[in-house]
PDB file of C-alpha atoms in Angstrom:
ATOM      1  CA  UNK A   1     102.244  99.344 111.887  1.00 37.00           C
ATOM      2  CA  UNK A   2     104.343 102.512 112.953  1.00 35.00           C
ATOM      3  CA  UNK A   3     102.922 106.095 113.532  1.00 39.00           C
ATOM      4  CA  UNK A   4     106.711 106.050 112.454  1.00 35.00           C
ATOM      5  CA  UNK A   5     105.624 103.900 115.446  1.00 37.00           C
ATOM      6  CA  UNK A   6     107.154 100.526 116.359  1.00 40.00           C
ATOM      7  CA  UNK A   7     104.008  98.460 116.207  1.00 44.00           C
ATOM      8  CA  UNK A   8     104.319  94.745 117.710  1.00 46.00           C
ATOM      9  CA  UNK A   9     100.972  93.042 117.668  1.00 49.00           C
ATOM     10  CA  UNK A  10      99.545  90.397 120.666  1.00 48.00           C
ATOM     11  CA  UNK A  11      99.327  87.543 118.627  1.00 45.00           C
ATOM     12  CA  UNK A  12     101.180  88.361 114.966  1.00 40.00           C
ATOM     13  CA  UNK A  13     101.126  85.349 113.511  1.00 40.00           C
ATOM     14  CA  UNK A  14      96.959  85.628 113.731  1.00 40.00           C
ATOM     15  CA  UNK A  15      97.208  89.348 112.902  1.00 41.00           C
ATOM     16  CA  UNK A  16      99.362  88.708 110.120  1.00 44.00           C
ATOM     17  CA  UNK A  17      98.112  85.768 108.181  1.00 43.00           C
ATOM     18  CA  UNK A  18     100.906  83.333 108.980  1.00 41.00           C
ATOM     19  CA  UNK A  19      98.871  80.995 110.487  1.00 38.00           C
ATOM     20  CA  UNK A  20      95.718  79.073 109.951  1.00 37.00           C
ATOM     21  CA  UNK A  21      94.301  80.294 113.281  1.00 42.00           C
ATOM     22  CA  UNK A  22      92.299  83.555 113.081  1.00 51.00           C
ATOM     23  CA  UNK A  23      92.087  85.883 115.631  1.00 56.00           C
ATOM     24  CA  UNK A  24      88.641  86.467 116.210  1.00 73.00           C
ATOM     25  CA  UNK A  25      88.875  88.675 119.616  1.00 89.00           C
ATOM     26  CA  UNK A  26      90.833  91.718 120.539  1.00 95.00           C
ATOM     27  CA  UNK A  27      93.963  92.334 119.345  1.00 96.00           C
ATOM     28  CA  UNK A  28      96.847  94.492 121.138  1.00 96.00           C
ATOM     29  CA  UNK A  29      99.393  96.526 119.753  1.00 96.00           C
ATOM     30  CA  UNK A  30     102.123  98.109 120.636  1.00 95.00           C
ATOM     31  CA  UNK A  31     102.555 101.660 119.684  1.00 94.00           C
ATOM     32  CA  UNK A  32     106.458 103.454 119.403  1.00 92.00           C
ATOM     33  CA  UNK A  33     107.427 106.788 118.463  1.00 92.00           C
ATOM     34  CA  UNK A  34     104.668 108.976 119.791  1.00 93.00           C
ATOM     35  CA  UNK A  35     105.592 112.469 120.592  1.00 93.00           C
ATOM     36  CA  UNK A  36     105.239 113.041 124.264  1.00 93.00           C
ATOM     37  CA  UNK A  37     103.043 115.910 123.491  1.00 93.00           C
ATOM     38  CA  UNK A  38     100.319 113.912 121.902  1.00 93.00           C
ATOM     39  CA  UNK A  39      97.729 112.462 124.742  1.00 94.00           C
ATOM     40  CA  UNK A  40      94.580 110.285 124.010  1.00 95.00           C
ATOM     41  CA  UNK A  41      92.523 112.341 122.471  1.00 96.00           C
ATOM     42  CA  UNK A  42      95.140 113.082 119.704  1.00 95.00           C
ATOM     43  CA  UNK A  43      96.102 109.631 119.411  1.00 95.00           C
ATOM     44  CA  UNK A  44      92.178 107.732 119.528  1.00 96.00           C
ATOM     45  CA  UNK A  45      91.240 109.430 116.520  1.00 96.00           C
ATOM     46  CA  UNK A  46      94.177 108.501 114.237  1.00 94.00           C
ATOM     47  CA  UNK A  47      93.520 104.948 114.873  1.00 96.00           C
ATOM     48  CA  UNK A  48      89.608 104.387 114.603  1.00 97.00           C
ATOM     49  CA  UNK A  49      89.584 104.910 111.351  1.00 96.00           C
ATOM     50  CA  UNK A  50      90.743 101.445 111.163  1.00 97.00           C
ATOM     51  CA  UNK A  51      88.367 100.530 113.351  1.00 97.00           C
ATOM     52  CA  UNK A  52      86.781 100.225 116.623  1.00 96.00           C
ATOM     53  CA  UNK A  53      89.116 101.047 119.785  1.00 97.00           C
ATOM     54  CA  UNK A  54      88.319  98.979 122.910  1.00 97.00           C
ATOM     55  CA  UNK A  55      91.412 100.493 124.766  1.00 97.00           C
ATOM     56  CA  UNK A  56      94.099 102.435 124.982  1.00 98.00           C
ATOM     57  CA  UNK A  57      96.949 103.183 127.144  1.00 97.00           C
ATOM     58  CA  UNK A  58      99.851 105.859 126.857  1.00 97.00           C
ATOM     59  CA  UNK A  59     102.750 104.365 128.822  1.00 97.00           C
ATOM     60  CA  UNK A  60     103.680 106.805 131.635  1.00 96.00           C
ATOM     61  CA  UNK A  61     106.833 106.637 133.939  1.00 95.00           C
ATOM     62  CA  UNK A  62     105.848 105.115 137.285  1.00 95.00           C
ATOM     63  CA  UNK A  63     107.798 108.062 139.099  1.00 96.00           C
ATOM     64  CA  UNK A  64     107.525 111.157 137.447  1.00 95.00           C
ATOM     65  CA  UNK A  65     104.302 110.450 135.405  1.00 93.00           C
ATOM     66  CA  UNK A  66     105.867 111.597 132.583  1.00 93.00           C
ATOM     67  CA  UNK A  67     104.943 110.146 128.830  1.00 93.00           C
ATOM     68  CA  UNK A  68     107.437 107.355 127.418  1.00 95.00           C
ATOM     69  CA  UNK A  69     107.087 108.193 124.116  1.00 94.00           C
ATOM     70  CA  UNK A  70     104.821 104.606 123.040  1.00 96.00           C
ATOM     71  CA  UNK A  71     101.290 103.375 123.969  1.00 97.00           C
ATOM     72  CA  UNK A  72      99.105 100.311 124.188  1.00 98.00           C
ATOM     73  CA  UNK A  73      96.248  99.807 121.622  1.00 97.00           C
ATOM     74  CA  UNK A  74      93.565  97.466 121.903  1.00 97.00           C
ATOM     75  CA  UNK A  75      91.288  96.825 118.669  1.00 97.00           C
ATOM     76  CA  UNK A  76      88.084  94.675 118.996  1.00 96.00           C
ATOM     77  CA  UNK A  77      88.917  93.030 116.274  1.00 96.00           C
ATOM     78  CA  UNK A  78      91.908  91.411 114.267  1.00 96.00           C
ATOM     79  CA  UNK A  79      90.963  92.538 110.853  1.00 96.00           C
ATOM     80  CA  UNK A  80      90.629  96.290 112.348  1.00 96.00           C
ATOM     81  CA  UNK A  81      94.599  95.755 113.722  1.00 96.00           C
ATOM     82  CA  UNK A  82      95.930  94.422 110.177  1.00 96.00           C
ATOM     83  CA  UNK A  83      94.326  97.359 108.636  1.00 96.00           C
ATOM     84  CA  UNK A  84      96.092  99.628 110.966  1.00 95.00           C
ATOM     85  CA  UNK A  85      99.231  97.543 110.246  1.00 94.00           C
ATOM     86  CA  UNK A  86      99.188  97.530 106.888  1.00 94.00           C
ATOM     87  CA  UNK A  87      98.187 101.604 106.597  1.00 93.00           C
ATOM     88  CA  UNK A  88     100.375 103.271 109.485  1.00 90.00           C
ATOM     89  CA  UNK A  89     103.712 100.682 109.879  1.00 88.00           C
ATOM     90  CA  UNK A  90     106.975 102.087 108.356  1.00 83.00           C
ATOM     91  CA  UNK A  91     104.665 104.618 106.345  1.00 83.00           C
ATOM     92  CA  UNK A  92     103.252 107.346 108.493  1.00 83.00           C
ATOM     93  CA  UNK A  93     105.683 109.659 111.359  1.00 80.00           C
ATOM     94  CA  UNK A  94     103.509 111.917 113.761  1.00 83.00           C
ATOM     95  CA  UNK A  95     105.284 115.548 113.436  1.00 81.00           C
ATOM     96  CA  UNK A  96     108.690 115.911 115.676  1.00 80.00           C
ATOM     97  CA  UNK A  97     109.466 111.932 115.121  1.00 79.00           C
ATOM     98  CA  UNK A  98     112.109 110.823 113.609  1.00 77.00           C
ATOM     99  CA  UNK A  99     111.582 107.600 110.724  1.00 67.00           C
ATOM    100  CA  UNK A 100     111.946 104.197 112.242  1.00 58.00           C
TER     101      UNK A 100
END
């Protein structure tokens, strides 16, 4: 998944299907290419439409505070992450961001 984002998920191979095991429990992804305008409540909405969002955290710089540009999402569920993956990665670029 990429908001034109670099999305790397907790556990791919049980997001993904390339592995038996499924990921019943939260699943964490990593979000790239956000522009450092956008905040959390521009950013929740675009992704609970593929579900429900336990979490989510917009990287910061420990010293200035200022956004990195990339976030931390937390679905409840794996199915809820692969549809996110399979809907936003490679396919969708937030306005100002360049393709991946």
């Amino acid at each position: 998944m990429m908001m034109s984002c670099a999305v790397a998920s907790q556990n791919l191979s049980s997001v993904s299907g390339n592995s038996t095991h499924t990921a019943s429990g939260p699943v964490k992804l990593f979000i790239g290419q956000i522009p450092r305008n956008y905040e959390e409540k521009e950013l929740r909405p675009l992704f609970q439409i593929y579900g429900p969002v336990q979490d989510l955290k917009i990287l910061k710089d420990q010293f200035t505070g200022f956004h990195k540009g990339c976030c931390f999402l937390t679905y409840c569920d794996a199915n809820s992450a692969k549809r996110a993956e399979l809907e936003l990665h490679d396919r969708h670029v937030l306005p100002g961001m360049a393709r991946p």
